[in-house]
PDB file of C-alpha atoms (C1' of nucleotides) in Angstrom:
ATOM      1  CA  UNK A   1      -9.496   6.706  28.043  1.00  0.00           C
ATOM      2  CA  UNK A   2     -10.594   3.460  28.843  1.00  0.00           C
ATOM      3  CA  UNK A   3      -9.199   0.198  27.755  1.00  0.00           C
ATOM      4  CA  UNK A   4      -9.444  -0.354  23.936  1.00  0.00           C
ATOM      5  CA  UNK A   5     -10.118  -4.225  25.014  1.00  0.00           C
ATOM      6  CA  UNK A   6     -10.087  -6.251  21.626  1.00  0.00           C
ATOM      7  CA  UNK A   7     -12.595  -8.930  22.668  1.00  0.00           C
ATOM      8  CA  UNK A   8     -15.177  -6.376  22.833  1.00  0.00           C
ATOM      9  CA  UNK A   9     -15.970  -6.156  19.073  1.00  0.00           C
ATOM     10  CA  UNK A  10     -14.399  -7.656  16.409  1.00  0.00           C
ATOM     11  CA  UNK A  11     -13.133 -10.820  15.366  1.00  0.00           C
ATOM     12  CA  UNK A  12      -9.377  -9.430  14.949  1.00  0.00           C
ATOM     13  CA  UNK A  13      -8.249  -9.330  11.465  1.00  0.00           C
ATOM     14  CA  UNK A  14     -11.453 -10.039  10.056  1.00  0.00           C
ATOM     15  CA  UNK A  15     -12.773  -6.422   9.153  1.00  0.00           C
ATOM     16  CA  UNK A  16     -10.216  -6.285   6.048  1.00  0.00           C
ATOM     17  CA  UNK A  17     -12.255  -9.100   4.797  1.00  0.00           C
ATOM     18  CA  UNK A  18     -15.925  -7.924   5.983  1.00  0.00           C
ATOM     19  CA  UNK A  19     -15.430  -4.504   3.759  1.00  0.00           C
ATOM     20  CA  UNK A  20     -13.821  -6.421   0.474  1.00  0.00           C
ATOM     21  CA  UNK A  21     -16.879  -8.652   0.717  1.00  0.00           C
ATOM     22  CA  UNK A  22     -19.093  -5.477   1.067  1.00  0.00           C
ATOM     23  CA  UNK A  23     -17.835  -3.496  -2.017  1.00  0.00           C
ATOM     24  CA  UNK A  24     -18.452  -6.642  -4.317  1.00  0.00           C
ATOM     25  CA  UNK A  25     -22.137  -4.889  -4.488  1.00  0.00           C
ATOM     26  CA  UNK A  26     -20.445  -2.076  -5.802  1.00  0.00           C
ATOM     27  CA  UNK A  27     -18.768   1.401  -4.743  1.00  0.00           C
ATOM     28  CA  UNK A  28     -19.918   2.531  -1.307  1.00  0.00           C
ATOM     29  CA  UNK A  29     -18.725   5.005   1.091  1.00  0.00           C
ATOM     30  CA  UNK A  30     -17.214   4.495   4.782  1.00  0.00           C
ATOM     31  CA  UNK A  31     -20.708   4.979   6.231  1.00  0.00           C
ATOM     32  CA  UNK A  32     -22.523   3.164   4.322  1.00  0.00           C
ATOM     33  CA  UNK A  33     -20.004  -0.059   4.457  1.00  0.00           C
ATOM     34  CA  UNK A  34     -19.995  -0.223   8.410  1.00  0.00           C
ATOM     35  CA  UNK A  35     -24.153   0.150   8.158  1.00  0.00           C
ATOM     36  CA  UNK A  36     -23.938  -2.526   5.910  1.00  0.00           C
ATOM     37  CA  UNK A  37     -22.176  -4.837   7.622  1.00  0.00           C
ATOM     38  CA  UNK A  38     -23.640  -4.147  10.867  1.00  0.00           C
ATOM     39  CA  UNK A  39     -27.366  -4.419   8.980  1.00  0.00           C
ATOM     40  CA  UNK A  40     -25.724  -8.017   7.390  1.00  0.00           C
ATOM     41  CA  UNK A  41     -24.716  -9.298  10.365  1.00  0.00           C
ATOM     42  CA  UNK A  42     -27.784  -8.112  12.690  1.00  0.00           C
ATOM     43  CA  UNK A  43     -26.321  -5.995  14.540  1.00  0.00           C
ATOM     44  CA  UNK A  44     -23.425  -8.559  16.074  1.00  0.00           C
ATOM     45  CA  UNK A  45     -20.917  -6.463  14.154  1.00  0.00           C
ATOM     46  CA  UNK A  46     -20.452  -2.864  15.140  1.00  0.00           C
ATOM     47  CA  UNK A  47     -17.383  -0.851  13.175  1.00  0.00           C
ATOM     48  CA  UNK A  48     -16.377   2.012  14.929  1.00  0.00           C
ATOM     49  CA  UNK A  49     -14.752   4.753  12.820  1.00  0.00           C
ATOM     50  CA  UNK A  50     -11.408   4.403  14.594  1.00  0.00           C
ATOM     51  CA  UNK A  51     -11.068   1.565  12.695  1.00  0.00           C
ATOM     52  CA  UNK A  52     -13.284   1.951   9.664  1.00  0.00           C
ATOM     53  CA  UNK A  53     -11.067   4.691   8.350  1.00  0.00           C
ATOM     54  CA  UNK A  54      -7.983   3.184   9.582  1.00  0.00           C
ATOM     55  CA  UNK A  55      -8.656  -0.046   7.505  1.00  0.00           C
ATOM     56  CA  UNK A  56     -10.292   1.624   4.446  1.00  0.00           C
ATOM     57  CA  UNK A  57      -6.704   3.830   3.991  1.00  0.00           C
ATOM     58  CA  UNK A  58      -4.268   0.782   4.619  1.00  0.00           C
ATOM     59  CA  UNK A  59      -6.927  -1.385   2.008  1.00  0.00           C
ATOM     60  CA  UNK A  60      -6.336   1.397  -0.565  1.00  0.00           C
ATOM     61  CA  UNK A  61      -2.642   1.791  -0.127  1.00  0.00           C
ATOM     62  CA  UNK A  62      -2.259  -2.047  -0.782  1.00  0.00           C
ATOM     63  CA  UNK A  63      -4.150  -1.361  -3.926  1.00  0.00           C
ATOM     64  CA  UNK A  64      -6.947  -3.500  -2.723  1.00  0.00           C
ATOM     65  CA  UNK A  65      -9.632  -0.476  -3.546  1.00  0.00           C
ATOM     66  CA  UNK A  66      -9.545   2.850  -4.920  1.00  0.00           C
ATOM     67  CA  UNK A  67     -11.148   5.441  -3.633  1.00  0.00           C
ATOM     68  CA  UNK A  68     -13.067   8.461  -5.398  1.00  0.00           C
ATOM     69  CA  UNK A  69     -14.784  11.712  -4.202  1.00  0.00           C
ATOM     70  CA  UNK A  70     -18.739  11.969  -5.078  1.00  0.00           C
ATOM     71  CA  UNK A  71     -21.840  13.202  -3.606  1.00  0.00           C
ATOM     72  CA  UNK A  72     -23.797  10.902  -1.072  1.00  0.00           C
ATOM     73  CA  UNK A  73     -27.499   9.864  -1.373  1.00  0.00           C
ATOM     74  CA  UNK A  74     -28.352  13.043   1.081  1.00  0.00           C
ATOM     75  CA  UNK A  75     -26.360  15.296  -0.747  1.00  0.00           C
ATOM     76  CA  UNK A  76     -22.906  15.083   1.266  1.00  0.00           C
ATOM     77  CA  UNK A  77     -19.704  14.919   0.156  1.00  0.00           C
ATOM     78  CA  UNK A  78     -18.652  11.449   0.640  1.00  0.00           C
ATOM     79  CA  UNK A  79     -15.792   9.315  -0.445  1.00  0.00           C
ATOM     80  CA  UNK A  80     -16.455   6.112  -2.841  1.00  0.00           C
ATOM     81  CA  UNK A  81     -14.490   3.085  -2.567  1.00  0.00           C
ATOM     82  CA  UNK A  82     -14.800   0.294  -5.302  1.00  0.00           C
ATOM     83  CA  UNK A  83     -12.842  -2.858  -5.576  1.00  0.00           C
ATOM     84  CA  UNK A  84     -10.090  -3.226  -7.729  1.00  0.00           C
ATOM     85  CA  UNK A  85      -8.569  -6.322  -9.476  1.00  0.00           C
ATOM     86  CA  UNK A  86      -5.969  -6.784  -6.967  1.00  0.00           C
ATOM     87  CA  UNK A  87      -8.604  -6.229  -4.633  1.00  0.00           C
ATOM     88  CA  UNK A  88     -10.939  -9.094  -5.929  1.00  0.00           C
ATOM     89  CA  UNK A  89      -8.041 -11.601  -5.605  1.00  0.00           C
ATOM     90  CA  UNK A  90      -7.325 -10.547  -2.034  1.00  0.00           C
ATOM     91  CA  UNK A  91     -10.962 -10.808  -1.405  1.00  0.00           C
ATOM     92  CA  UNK A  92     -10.529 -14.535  -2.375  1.00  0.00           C
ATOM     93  CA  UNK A  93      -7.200 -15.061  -0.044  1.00  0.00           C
ATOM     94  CA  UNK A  94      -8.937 -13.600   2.616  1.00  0.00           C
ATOM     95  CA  UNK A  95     -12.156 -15.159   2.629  1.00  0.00           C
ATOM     96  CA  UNK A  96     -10.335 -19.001   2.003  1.00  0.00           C
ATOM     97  CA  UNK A  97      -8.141 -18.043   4.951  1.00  0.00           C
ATOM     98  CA  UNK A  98     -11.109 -17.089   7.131  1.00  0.00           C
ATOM     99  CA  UNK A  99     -12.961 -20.791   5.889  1.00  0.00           C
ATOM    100  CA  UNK A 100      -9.883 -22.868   6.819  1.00  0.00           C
ATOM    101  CA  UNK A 101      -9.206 -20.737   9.709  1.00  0.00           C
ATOM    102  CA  UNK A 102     -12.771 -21.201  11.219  1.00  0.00           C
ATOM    103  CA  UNK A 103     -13.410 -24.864  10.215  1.00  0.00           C
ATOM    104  CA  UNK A 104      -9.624 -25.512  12.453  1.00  0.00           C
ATOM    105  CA  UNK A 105     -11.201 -23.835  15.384  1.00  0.00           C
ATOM    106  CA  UNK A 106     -14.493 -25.586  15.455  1.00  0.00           C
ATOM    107  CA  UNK A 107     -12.650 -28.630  15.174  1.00  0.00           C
ATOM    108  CA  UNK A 108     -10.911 -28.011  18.385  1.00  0.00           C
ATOM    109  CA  UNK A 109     -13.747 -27.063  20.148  1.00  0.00           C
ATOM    110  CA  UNK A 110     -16.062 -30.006  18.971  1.00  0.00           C
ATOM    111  CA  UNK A 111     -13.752 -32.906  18.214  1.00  0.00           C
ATOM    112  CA  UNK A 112     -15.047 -35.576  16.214  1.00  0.00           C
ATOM    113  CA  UNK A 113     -15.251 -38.038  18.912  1.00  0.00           C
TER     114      UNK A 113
ATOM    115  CA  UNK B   1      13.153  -9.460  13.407  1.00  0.00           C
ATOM    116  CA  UNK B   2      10.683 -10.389  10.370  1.00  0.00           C
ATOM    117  CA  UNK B   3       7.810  -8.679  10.936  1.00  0.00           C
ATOM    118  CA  UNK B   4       5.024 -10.304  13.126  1.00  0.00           C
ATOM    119  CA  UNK B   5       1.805 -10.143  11.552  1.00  0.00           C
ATOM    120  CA  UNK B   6      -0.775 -11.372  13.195  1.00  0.00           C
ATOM    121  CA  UNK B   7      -2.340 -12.438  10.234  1.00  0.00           C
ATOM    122  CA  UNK B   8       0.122 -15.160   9.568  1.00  0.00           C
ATOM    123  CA  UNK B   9      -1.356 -17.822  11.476  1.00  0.00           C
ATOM    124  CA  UNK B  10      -4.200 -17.685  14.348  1.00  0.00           C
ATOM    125  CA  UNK B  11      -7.357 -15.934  14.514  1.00  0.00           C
ATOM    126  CA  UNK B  12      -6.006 -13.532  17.528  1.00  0.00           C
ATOM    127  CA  UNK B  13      -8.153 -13.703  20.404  1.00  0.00           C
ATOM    128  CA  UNK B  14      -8.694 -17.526  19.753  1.00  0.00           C
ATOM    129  CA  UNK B  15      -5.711 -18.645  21.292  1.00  0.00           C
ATOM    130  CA  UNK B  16      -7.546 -18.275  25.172  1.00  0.00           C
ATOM    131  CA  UNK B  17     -10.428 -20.140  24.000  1.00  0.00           C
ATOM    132  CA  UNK B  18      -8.468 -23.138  22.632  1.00  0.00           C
ATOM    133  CA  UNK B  19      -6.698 -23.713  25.688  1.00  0.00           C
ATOM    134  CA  UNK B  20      -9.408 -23.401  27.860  1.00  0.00           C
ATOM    135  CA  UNK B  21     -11.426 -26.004  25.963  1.00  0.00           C
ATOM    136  CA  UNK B  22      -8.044 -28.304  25.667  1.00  0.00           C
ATOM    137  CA  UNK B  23      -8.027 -28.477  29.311  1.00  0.00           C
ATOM    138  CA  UNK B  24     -11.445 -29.987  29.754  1.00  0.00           C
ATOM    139  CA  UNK B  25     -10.001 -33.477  28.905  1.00  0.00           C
ATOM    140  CA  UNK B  26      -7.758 -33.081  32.191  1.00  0.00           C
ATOM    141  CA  UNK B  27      -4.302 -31.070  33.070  1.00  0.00           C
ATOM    142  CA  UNK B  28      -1.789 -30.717  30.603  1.00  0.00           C
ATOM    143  CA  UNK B  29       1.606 -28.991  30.637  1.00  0.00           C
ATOM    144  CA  UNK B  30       2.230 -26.227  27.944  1.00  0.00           C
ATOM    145  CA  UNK B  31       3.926 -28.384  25.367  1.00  0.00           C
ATOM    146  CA  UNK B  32       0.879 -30.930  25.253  1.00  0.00           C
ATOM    147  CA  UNK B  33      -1.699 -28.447  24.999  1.00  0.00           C
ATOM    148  CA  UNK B  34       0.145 -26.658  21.998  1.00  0.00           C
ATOM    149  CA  UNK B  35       0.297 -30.554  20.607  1.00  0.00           C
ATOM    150  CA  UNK B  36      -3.080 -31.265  21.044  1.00  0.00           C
ATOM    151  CA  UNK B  37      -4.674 -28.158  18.845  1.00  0.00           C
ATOM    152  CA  UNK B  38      -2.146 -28.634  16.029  1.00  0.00           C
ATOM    153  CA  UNK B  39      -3.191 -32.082  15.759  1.00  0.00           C
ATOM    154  CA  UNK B  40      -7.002 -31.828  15.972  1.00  0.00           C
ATOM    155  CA  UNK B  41      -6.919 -28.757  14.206  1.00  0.00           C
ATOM    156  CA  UNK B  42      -4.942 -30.861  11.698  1.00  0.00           C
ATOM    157  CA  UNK B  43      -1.931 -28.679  11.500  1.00  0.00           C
ATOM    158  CA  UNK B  44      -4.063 -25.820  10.549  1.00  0.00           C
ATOM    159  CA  UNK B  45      -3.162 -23.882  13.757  1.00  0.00           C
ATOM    160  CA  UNK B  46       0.031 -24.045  14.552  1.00  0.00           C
ATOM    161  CA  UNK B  47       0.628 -22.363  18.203  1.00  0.00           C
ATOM    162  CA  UNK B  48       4.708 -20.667  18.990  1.00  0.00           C
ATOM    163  CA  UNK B  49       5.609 -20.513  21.747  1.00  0.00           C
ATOM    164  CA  UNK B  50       6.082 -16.665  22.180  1.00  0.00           C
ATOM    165  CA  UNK B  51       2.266 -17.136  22.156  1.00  0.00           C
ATOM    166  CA  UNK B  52       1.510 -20.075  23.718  1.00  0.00           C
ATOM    167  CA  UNK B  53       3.332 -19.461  27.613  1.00  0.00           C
ATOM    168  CA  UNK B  54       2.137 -15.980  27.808  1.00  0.00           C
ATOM    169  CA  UNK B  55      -1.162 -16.700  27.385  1.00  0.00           C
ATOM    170  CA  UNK B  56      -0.606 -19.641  29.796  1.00  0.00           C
ATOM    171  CA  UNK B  57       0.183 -16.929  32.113  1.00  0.00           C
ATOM    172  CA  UNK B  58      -2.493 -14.635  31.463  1.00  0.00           C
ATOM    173  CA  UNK B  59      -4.777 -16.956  31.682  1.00  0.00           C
ATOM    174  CA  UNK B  60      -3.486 -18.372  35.431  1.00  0.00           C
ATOM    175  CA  UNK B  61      -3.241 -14.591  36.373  1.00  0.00           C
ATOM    176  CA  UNK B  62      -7.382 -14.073  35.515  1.00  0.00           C
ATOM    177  CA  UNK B  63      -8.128 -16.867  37.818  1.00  0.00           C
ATOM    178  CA  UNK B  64      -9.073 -19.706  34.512  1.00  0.00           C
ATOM    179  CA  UNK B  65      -6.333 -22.233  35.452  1.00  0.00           C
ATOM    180  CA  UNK B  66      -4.734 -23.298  38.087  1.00  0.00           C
ATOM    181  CA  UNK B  67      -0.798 -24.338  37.706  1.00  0.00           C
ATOM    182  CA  UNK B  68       1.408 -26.933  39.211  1.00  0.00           C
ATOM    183  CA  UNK B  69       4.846 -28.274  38.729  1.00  0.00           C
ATOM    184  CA  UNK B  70       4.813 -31.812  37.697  1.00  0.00           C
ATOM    185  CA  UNK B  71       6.745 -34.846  35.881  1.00  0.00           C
ATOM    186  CA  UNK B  72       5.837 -35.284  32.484  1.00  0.00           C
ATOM    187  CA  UNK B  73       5.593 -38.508  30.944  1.00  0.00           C
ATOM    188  CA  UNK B  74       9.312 -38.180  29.366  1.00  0.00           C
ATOM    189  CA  UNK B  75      10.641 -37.764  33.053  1.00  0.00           C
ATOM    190  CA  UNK B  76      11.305 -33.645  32.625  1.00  0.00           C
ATOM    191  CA  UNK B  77       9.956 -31.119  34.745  1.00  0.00           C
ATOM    192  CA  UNK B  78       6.672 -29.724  33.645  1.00  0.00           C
ATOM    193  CA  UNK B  79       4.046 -26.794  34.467  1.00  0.00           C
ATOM    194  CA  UNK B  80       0.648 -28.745  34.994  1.00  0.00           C
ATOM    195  CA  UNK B  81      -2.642 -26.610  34.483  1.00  0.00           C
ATOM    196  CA  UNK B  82      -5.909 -27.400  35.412  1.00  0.00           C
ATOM    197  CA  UNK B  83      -9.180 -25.687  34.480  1.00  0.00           C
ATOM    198  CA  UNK B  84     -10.591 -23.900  37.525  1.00  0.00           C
ATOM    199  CA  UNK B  85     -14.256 -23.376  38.051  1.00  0.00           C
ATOM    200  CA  UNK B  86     -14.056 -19.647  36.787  1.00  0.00           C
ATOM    201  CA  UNK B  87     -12.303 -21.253  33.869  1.00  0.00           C
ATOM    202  CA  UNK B  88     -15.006 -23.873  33.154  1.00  0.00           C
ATOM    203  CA  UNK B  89     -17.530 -20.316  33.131  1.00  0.00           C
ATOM    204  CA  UNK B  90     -15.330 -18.627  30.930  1.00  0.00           C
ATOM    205  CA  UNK B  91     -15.314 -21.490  28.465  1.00  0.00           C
ATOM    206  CA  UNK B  92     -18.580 -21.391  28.217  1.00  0.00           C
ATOM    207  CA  UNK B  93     -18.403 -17.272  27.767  1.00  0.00           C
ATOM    208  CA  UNK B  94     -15.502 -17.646  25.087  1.00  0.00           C
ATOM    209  CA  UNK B  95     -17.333 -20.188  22.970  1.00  0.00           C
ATOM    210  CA  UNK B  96     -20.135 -18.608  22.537  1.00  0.00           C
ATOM    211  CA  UNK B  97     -18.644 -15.409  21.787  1.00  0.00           C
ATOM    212  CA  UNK B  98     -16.899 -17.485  19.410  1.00  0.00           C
ATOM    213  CA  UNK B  99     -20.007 -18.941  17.931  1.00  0.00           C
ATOM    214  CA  UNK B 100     -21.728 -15.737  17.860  1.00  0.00           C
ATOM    215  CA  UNK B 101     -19.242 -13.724  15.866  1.00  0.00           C
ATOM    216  CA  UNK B 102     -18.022 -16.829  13.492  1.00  0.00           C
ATOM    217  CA  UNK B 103     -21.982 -16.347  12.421  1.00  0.00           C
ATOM    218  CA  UNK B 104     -21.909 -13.031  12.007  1.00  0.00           C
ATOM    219  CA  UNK B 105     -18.901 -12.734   9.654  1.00  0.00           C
ATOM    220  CA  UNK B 106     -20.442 -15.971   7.719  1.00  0.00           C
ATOM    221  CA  UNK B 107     -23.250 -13.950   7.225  1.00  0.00           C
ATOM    222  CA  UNK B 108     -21.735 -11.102   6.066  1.00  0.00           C
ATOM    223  CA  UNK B 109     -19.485 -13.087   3.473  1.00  0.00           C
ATOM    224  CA  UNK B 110     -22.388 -15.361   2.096  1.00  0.00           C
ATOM    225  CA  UNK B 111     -25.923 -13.171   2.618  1.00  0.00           C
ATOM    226  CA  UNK B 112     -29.229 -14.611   2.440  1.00  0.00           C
ATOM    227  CA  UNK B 113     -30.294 -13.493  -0.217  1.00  0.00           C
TER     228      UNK B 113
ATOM    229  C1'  DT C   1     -29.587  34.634   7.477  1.00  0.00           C
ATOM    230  C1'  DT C   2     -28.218  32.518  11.258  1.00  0.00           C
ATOM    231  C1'  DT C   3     -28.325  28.336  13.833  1.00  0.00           C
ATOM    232  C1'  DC C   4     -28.251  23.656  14.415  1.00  0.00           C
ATOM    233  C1'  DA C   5     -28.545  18.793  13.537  1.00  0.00           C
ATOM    234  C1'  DT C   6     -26.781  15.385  10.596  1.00  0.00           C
ATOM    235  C1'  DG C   7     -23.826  12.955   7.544  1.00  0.00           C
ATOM    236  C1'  DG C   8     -19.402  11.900   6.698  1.00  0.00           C
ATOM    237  C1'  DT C   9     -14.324  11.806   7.174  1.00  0.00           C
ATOM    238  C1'  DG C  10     -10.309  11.837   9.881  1.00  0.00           C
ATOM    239  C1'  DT C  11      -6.503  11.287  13.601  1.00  0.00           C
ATOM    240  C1'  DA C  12      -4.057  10.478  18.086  1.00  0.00           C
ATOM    241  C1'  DG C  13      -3.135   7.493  21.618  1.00  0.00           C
ATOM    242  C1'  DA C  14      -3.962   3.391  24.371  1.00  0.00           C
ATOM    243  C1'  DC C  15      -3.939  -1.372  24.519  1.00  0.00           C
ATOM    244  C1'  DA C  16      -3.754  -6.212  23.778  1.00  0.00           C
ATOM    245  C1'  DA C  17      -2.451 -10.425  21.168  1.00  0.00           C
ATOM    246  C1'  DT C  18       0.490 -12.591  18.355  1.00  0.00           C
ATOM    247  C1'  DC C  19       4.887 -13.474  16.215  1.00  0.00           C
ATOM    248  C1'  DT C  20      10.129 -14.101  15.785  1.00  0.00           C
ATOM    249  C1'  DA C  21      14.156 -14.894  17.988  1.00  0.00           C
ATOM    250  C1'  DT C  22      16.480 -16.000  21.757  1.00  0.00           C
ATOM    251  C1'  DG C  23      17.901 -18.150  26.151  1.00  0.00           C
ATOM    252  C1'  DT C  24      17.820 -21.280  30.037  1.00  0.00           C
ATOM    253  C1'  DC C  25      17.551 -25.490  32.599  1.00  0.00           C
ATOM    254  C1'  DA C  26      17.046 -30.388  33.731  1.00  0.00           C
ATOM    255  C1'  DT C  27      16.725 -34.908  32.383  1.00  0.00           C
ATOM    256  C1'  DA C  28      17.360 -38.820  29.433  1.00  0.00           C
ATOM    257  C1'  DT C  29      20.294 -41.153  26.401  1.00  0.00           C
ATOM    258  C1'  DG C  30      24.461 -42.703  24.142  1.00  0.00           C
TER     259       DG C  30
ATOM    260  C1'  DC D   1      30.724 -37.294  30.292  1.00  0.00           C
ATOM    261  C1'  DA D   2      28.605 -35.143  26.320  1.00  0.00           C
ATOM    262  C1'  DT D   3      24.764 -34.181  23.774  1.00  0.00           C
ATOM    263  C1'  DA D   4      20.090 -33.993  22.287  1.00  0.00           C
ATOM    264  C1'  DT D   5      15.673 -33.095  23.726  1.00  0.00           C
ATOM    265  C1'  DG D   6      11.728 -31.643  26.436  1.00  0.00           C
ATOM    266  C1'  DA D   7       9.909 -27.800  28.427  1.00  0.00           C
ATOM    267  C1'  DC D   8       9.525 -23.182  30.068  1.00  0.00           C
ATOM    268  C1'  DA D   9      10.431 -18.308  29.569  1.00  0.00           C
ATOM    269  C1'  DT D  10      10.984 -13.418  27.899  1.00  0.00           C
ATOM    270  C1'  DA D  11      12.141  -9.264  25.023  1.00  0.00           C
ATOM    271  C1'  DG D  12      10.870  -6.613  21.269  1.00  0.00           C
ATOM    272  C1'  DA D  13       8.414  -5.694  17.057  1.00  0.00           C
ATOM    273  C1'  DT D  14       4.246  -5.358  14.713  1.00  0.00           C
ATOM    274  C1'  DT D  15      -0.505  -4.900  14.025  1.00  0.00           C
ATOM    275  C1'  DG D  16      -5.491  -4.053  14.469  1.00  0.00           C
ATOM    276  C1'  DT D  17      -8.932  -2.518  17.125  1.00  0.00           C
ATOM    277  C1'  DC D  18     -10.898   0.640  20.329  1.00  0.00           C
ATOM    278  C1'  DT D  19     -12.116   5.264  22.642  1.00  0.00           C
ATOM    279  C1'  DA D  20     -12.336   9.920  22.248  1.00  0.00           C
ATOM    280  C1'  DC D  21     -11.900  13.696  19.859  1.00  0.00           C
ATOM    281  C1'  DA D  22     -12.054  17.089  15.965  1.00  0.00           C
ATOM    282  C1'  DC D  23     -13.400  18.850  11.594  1.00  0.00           C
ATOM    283  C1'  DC D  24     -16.186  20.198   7.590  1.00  0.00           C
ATOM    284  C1'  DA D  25     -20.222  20.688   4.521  1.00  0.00           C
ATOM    285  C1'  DT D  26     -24.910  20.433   3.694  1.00  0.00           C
ATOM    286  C1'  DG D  27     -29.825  20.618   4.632  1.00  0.00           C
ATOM    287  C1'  DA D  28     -33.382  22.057   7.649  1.00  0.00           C
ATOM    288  C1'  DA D  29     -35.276  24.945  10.946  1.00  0.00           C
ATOM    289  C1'  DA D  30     -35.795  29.247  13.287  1.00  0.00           C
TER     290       DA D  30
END
DNA sequence: TTTCATGGTGTAGACAATCTATGTCATATG
DNA sequence: CATATGACATAGATTGTCTACACCATGAAA
């Protein structure tokens, strides 16, 4: 019950991007995504399901993957996302959006004096 | 009544940081602060006001600025913040926080590989 | 065969940050 | 005096993340 604080995790708009740039590897589960990127990034990015699931769902109702059920490496039954075409394109937005984005705020915080 | 998404324009969560490192070149009333991160960010972050005074305010209430009513060079009446100690630590929290995460999701979108 | 750990998915509710859209006030300027 | 502008302020909507649960199926262990 205590405070679901933002600033503790995540960058805030950033995991949509994080799990398109995951599945261009190929179809993966919800697991296996958040181990990735939290493998990827050494361990400075930690998804908790709360929003892993959350983001995977609104992702495939934009179109932006598709989802498919199949058997896991260990034999459970797990839920494959891949990337669609739609999805691919968004991956670009996103990822263009996060360069611009980033290069503005490390501008601000190192001026080129 | 358009919907606000917070993935139209800033990186959410950013917005404290910016101000806090705006304010190490001296005070500087709401207005000028906003001013000063659109330009050096070259219009890339554009900060509304609906954001911009309450985070002013949260900011004063956690102890990182310090406020005080002023002239401003066009002869109105203007808020004047400071950085306060706390605020100089915080900065220093904030950015690297910043710098940490901005790594990790570069990571994750280009692996070395 | 029963039990249990594990892998995997899912949801409800809280919370915080940002946006849009307004409104207000005081001063400078014509 | 009237008006534009500088500057501050807030309400309400929206969204994404978190914590904290719950659930189910399979494999392994007892």
């Amino acid at each position: 019950m205590s405070p679901a604080s933002p600033r503790n995790q995540l960058l805030y708009g950033t995991l949509d991007l994080l799990i398109l740039r995951t599945l261009v590897y190929g179809p993966a589960h919800g697991h296996a995504i958040a181990g990735h990127i939290q493998r990827v990034s050494e361990n400075a990015l930690r998804i908790e399901t709360g929003s892993l699931y959350p983001a995977l769902h609104r992702l495939e109702a934009r179109g932006w993957i598709a989802a498919e059920w199949k058997t896991s490496d260990k034999g459970k039954r797990a839920r494959y996302y891949r990337l669609t075409r739609s999805g691919r394109r968004q991956l670009v937005v996103e990822q263009s959006r996060w360069q611009q984005l980033s290069v503005a705020v490390t501008r601000v915080l190192r001026p080129a004096e």
